[in-house]
mmCIF file of C-alpha atoms in Angstrom:
data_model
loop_
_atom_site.group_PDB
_atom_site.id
_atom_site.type_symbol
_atom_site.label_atom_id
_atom_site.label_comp_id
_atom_site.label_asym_id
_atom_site.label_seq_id
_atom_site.Cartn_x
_atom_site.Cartn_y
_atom_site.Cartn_z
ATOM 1 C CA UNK A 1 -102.620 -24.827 -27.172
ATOM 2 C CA UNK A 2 -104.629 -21.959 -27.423
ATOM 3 C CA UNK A 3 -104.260 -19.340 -30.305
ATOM 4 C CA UNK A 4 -103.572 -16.510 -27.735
ATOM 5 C CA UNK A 5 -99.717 -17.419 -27.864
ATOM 6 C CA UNK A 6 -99.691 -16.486 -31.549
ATOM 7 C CA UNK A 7 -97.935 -13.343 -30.113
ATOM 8 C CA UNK A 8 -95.234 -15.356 -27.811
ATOM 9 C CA UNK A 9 -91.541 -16.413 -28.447
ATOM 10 C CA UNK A 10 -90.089 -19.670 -27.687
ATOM 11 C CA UNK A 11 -86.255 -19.004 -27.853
ATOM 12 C CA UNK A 12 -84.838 -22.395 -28.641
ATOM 13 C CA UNK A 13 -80.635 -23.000 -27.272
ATOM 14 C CA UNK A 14 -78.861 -25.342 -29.570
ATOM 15 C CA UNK A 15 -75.466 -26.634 -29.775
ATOM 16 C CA UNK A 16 -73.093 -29.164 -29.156
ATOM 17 C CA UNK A 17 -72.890 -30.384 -25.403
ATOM 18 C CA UNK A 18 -69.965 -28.256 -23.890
ATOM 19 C CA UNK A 19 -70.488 -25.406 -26.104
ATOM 20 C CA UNK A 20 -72.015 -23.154 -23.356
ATOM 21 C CA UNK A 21 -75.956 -23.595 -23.908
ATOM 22 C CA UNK A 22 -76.466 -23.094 -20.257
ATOM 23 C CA UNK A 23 -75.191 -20.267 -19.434
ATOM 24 C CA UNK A 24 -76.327 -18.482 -22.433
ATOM 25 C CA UNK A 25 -80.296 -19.660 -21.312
ATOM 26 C CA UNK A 26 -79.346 -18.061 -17.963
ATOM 27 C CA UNK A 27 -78.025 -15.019 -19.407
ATOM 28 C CA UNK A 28 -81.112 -14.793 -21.751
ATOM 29 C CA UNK A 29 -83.646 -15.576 -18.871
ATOM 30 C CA UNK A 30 -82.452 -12.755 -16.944
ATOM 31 C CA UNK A 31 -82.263 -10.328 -19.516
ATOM 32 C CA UNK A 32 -86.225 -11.029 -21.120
ATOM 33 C CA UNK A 33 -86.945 -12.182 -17.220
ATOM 34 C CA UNK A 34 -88.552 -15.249 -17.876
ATOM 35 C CA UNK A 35 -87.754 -19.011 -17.474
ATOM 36 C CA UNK A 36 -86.350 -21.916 -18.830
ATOM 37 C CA UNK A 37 -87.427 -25.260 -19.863
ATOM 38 C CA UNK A 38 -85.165 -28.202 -20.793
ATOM 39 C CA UNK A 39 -84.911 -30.317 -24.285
ATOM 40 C CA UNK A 40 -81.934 -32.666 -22.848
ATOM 41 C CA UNK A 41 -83.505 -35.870 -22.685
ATOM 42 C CA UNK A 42 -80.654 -37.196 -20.154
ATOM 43 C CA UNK A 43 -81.094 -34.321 -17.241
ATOM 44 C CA UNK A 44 -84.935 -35.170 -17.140
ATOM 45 C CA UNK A 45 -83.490 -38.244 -14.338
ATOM 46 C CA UNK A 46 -83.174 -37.017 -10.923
ATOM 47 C CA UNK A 47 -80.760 -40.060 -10.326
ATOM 48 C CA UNK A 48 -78.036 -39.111 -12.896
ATOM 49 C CA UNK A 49 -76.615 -35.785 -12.011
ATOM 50 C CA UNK A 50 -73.121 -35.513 -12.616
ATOM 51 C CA UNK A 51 -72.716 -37.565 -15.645
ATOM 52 C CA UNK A 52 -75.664 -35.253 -17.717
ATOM 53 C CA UNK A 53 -73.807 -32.267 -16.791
ATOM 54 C CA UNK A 54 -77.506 -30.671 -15.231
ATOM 55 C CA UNK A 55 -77.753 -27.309 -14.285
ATOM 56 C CA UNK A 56 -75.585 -27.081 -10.948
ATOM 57 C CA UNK A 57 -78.486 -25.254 -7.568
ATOM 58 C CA UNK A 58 -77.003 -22.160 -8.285
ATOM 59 C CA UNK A 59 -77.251 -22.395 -12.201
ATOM 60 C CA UNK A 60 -81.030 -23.689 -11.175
ATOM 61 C CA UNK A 61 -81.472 -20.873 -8.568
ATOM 62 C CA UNK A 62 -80.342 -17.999 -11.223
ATOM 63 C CA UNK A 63 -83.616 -18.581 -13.038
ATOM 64 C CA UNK A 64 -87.146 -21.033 -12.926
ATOM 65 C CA UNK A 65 -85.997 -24.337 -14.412
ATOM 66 C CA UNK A 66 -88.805 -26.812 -15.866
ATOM 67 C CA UNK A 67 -87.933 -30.426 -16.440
ATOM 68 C CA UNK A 68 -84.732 -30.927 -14.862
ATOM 69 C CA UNK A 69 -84.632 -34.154 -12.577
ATOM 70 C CA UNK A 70 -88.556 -34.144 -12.544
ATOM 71 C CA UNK A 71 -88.094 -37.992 -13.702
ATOM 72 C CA UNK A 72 -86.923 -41.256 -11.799
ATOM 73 C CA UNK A 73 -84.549 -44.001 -14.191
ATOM 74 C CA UNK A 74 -87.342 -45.901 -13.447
ATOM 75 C CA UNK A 75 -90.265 -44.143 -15.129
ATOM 76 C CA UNK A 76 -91.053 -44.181 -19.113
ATOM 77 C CA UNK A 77 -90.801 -41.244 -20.311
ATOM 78 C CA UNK A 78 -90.651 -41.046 -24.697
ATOM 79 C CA UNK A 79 -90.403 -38.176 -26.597
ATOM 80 C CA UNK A 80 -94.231 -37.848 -27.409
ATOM 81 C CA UNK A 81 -95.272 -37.666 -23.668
ATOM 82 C CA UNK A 82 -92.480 -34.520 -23.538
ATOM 83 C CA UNK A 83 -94.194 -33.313 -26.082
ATOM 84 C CA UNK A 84 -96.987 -33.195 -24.375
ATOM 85 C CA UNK A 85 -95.882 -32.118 -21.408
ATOM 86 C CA UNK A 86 -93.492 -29.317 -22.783
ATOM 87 C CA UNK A 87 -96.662 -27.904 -24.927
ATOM 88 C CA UNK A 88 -98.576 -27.612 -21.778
ATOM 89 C CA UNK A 89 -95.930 -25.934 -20.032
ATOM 90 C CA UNK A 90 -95.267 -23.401 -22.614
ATOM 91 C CA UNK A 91 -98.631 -22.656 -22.775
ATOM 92 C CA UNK A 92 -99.077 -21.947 -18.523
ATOM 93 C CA UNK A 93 -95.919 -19.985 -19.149
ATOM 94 C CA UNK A 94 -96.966 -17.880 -21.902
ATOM 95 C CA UNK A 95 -99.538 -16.700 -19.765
ATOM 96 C CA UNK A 96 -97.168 -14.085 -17.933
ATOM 97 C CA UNK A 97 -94.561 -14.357 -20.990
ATOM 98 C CA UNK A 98 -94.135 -13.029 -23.628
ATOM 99 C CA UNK A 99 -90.417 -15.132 -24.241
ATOM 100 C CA UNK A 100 -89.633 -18.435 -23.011
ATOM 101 C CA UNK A 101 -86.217 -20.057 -23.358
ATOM 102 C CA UNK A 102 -85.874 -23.735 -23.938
ATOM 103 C CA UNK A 103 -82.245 -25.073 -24.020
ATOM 104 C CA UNK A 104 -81.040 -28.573 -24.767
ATOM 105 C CA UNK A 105 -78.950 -31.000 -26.966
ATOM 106 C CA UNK A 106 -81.122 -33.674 -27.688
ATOM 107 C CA UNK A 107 -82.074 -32.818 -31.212
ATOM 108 C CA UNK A 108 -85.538 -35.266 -31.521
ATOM 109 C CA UNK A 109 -86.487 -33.499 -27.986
ATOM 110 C CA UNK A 110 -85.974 -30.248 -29.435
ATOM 111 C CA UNK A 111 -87.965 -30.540 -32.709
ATOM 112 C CA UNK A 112 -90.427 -32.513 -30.753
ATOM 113 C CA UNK A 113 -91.704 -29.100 -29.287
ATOM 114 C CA UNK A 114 -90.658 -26.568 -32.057
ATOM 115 C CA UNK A 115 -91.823 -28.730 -34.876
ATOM 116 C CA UNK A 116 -93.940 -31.400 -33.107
ATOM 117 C CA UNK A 117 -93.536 -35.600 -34.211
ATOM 118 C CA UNK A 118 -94.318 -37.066 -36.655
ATOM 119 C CA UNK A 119 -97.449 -39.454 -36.840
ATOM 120 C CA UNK A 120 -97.420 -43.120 -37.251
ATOM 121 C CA UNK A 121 -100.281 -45.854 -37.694
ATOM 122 C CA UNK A 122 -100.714 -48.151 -34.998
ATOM 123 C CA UNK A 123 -99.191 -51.326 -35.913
ATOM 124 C CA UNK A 124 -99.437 -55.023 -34.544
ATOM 125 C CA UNK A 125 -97.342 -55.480 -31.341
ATOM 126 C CA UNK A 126 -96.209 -59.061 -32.644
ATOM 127 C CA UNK A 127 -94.522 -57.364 -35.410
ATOM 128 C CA UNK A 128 -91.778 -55.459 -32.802
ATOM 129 C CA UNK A 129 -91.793 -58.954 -30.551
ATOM 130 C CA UNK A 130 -90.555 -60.860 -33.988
ATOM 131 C CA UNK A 131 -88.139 -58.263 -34.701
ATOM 132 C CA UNK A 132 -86.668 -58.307 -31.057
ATOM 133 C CA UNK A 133 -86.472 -62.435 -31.588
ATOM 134 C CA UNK A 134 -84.357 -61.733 -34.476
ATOM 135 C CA UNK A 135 -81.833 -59.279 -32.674
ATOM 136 C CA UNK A 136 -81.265 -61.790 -30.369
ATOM 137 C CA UNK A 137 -80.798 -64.509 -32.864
ATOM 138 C CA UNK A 138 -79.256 -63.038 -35.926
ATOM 139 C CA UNK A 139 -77.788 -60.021 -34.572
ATOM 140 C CA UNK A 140 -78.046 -56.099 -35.742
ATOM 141 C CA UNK A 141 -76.873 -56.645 -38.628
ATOM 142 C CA UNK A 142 -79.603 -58.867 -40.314
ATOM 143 C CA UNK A 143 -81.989 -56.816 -39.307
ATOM 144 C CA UNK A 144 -80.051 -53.412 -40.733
ATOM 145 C CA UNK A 145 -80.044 -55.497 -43.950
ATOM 146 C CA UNK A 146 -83.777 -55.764 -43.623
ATOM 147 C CA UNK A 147 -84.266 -52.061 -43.173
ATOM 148 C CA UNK A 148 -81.902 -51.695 -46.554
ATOM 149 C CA UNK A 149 -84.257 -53.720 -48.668
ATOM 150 C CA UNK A 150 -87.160 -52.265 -47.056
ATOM 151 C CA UNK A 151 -86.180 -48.211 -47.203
ATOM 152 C CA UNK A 152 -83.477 -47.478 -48.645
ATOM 153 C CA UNK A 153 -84.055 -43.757 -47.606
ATOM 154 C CA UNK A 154 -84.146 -44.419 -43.896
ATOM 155 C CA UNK A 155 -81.148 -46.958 -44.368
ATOM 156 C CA UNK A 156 -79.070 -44.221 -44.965
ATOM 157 C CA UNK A 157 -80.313 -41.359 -42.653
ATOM 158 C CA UNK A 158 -81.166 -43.411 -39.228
ATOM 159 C CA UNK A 159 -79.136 -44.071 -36.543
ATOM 160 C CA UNK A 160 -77.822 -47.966 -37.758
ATOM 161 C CA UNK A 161 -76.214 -48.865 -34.858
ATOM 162 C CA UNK A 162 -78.592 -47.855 -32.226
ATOM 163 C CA UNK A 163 -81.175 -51.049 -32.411
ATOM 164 C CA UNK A 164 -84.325 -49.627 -30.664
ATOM 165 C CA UNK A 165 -84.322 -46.766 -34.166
ATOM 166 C CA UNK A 166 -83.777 -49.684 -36.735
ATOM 167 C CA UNK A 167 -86.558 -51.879 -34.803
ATOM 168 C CA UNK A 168 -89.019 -48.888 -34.710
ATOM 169 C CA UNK A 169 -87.834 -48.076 -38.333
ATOM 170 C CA UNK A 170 -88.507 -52.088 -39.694
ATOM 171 C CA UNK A 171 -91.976 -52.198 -37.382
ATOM 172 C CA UNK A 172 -93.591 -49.378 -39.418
ATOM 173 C CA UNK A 173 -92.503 -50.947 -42.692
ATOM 174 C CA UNK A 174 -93.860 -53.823 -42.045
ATOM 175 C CA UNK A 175 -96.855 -53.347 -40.293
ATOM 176 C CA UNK A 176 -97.984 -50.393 -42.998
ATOM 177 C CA UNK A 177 -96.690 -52.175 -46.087
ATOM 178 C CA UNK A 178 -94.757 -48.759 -46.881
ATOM 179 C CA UNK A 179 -91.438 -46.926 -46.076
ATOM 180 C CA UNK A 180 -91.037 -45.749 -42.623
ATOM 181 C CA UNK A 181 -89.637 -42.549 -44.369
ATOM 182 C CA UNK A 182 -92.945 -42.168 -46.055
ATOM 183 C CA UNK A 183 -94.367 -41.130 -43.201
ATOM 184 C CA UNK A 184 -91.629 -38.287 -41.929
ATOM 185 C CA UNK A 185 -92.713 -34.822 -42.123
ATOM 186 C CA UNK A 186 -96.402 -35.056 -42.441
ATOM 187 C CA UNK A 187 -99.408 -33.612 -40.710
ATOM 188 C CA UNK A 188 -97.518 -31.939 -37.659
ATOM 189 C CA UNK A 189 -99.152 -29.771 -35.269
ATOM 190 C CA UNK A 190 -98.676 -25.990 -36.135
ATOM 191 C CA UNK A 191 -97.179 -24.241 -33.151
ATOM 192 C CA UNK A 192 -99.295 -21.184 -32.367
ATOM 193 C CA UNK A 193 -95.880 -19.626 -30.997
ATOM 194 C CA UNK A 194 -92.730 -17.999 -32.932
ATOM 195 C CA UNK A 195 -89.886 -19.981 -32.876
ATOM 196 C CA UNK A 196 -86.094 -18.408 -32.738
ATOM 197 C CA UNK A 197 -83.124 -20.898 -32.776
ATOM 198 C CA UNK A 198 -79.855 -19.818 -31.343
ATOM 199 C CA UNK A 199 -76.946 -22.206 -32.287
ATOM 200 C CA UNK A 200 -73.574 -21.907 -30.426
ATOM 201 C CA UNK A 201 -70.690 -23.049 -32.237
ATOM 202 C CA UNK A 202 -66.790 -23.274 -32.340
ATOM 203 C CA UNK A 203 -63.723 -24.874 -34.045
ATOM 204 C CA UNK A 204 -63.787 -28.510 -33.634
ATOM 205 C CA UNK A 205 -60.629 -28.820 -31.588
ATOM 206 C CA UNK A 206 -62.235 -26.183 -29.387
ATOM 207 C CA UNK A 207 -65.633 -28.375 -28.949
ATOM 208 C CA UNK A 208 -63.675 -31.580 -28.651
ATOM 209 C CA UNK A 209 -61.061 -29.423 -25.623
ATOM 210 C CA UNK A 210 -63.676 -28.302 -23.923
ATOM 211 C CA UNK A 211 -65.779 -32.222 -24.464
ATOM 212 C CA UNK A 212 -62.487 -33.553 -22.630
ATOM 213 C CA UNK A 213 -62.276 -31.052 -19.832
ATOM 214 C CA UNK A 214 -65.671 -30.887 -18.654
ATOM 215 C CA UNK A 215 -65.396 -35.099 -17.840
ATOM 216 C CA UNK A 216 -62.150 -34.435 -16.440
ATOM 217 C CA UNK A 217 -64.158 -32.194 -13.823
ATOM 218 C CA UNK A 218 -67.147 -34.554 -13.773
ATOM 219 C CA UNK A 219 -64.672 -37.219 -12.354
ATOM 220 C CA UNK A 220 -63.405 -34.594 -9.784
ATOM 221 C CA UNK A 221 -67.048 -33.778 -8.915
ATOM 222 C CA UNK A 222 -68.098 -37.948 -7.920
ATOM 223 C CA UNK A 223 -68.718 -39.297 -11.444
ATOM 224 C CA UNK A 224 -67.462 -42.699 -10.044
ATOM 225 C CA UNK A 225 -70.061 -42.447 -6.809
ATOM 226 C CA UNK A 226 -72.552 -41.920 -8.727
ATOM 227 C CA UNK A 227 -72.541 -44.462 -11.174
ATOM 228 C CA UNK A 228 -71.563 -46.844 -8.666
ATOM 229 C CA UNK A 229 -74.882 -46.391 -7.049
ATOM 230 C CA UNK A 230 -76.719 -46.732 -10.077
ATOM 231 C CA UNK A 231 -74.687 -50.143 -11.116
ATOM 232 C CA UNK A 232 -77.770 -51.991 -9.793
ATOM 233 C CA UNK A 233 -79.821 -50.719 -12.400
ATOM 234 C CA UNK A 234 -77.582 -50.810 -15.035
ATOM 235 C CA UNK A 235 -79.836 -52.321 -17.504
ATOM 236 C CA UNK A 236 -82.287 -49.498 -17.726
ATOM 237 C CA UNK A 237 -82.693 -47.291 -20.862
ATOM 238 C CA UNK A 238 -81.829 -44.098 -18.960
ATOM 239 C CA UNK A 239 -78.384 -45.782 -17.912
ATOM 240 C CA UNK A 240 -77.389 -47.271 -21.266
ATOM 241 C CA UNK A 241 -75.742 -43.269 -22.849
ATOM 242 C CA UNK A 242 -72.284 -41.979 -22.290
ATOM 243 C CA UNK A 243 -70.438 -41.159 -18.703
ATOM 244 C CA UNK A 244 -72.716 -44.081 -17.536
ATOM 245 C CA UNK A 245 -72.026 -47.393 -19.701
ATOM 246 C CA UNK A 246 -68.236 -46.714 -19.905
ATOM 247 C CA UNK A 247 -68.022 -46.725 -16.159
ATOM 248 C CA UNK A 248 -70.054 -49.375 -15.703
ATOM 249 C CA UNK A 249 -67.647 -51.562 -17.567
ATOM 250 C CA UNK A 250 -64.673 -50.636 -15.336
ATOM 251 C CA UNK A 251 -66.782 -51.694 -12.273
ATOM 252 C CA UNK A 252 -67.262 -55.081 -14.073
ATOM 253 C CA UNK A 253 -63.258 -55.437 -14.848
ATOM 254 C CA UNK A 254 -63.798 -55.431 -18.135
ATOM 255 C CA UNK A 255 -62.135 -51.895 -18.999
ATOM 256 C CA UNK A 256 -59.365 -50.419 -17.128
ATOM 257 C CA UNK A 257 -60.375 -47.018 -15.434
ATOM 258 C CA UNK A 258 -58.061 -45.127 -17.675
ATOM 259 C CA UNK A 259 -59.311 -46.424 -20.872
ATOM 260 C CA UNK A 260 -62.954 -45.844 -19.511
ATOM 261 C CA UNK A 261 -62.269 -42.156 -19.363
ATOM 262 C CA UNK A 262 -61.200 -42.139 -22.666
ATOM 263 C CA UNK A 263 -64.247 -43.835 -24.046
ATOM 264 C CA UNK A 264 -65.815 -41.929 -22.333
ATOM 265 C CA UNK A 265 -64.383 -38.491 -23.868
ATOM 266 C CA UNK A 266 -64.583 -40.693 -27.214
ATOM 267 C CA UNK A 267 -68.076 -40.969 -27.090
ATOM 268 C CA UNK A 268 -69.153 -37.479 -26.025
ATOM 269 C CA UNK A 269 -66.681 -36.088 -29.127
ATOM 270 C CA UNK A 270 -68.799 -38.016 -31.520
ATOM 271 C CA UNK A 271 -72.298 -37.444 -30.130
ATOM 272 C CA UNK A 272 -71.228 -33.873 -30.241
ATOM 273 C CA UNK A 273 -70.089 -34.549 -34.088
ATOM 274 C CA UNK A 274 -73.791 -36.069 -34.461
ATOM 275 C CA UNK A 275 -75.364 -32.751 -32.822
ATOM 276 C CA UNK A 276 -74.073 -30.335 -35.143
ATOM 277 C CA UNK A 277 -74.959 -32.647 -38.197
ATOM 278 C CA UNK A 278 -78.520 -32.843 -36.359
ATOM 279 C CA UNK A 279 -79.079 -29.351 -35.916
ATOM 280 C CA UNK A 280 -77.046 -27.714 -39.100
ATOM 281 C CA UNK A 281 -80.022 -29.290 -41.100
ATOM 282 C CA UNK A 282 -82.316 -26.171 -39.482
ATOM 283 C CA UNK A 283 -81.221 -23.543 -41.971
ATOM 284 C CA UNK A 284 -83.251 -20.711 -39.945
ATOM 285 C CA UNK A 285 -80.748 -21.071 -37.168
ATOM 286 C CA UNK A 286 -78.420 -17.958 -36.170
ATOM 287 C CA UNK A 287 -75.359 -19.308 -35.558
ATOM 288 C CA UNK A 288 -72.955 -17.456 -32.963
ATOM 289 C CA UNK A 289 -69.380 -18.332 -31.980
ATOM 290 C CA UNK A 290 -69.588 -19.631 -28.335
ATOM 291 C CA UNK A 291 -67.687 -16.411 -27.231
ATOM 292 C CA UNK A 292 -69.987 -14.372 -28.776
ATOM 293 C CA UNK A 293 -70.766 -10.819 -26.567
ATOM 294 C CA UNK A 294 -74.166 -11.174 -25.173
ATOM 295 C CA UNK A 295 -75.171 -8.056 -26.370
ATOM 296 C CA UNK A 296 -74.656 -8.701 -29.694
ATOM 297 C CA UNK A 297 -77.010 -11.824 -29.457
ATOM 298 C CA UNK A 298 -79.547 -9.827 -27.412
ATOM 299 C CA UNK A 299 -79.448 -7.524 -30.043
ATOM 300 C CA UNK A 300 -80.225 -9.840 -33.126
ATOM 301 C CA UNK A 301 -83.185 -11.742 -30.845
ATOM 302 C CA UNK A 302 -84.838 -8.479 -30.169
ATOM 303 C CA UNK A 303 -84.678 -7.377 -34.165
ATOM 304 C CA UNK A 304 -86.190 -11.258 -34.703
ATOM 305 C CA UNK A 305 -88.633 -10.423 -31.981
ATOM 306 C CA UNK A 306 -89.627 -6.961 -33.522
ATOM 307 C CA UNK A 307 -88.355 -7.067 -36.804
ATOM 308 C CA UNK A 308 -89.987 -3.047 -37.162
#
């Protein structure tokens, strides 16, 4: 990106999903008029609507949107190509802005652009084949053990249940000879922007309220339609997150509807629960209460913005 943005703002939306983030982005975008660009790694699939809670047309018609449903389930699409693609963006847009928003709850997606990835040597592709041998044969849990032995460090920061982090993880360790947390927070790209994080928060038993009435309206919206029509391609990446996998298991017979739903809120409680661990580790972030007066945020962004 060119150095000419040293002067621009990237307002950055965090938050638990349910909290609110979109309608404070759309609030924002019309008050700095400007537009919006989306960190949530699940709305980037034009197939999966309901379930990802996207931006409804006349959320999307209240301001410019920029990657929402610009992907098919079918396409790869990682984290580093967003990057990418979200740095180039930002940079067209800063062109006739002076403030961009950027809202989303995926929290790698997020630093991604603020912070940018980290780096990691190329390694030998037989290395991830032998470790994908071994999940098949011995399970998760050998290969968790592994990671123990290997980096203690990541052991106990890394997602341990989700396989494709403790593969990646036990790769780099392996093919480098050293820790995969060795290699965390070095040499990332400088952003040539200002960054300004806006958290919105509440009482758990709020988050987790307003977690179980937004799927209660996603069902009364078509969440069942639309998974239904995805159950061919059920095996994808994209598919394999909450709203999607729970419902796909009552369409097999193996879960009841009812106890589906409740997974289903289950799931989105505790990925909320990860969130705010995820994103309390920022300690620049200005924290409001989700019923926070809009003024009183606009307010303490412009002071940020112009701290004269």
């Amino acid at each position: 990106m060119k150095p000419t943005t040293s002067h621009k703002t990237l307002i950055s939306i965090v938050g638990p999903t349910a909290i609110g983030k979109t309608n404070l982005s759309i609030k924002l975008a019309k008050h700095f008029n400007t537009e919006i660009i989306s960190a949530d790694s699940r709305q980037f699939f034009k197939e999966m609507q309901i379930g990802t809670a996207a931006p409804t047309p006349l959320e999307l018609a209240a301001a410019p949107h920029h990657f929402i449903h610009h992907k098919s389930i079918q396409d790869a699409y990682s984290v580093g190509a967003f990057e990418k693609d979200a740095i180039q963006k930002l940079e067209a847009l800063f062109t006739n802005h002076d403030v961009v928003i950027m809202v989303g709850g995926s929290g790698l997606y997020v630093d991604a652009v603020t912070k940018g990835l980290d780096h990691f040597p190329e390694v030998d592709k037989s290395i991830r084949e032998k470790l994908n041998a071994q999940l098949e044969k011995e399970g998760l849990e050998s290969l968790q053990e592994q990671l123990k032995d290997l980096d203690l460090e990541t052991y106990n920061t890394i997602a341990l249940k989700n396989p494709q982090r403790v593969i990646r993880a036990l790769e780099v360790c392996i093919g480098t000879g050293k820790p995969y947390a060795s290699f965390l927070n070095k040499d990332k790209n400088n952003r040539p922007f200002k960054t300004i994080t806006l958290g919105l928060t509440a009482d758990r038993e709020i988050i987790y309220n307003r977690i179980n009435k937004r799927v209660d309206i996603m069902l009364e919206e078509g969440l069942l339609e639309e998974v239904k029509e995805l159950t061919p391609y059920q095996k994808l990446n994209a598919l394999n997150t909450v709203g999607y996998k729970e419902i796909f298991n009552y369409f097999s017979e193996a879960w009841t509807l009812e106890f589906a739903i409740s997974e289903i809120k289950k799931n989105s409680r505790r990925f909320a629960k990860r969130q705010l661990t995820w994103f309390k580790r920022n300690e620049n972030t200005l924290w409001f209460d989700y019923e926070s007066d809009l003024e009183t945020i606009i307010k303490k962004v412009t002071h940020e913005i112009h701290p004269e």
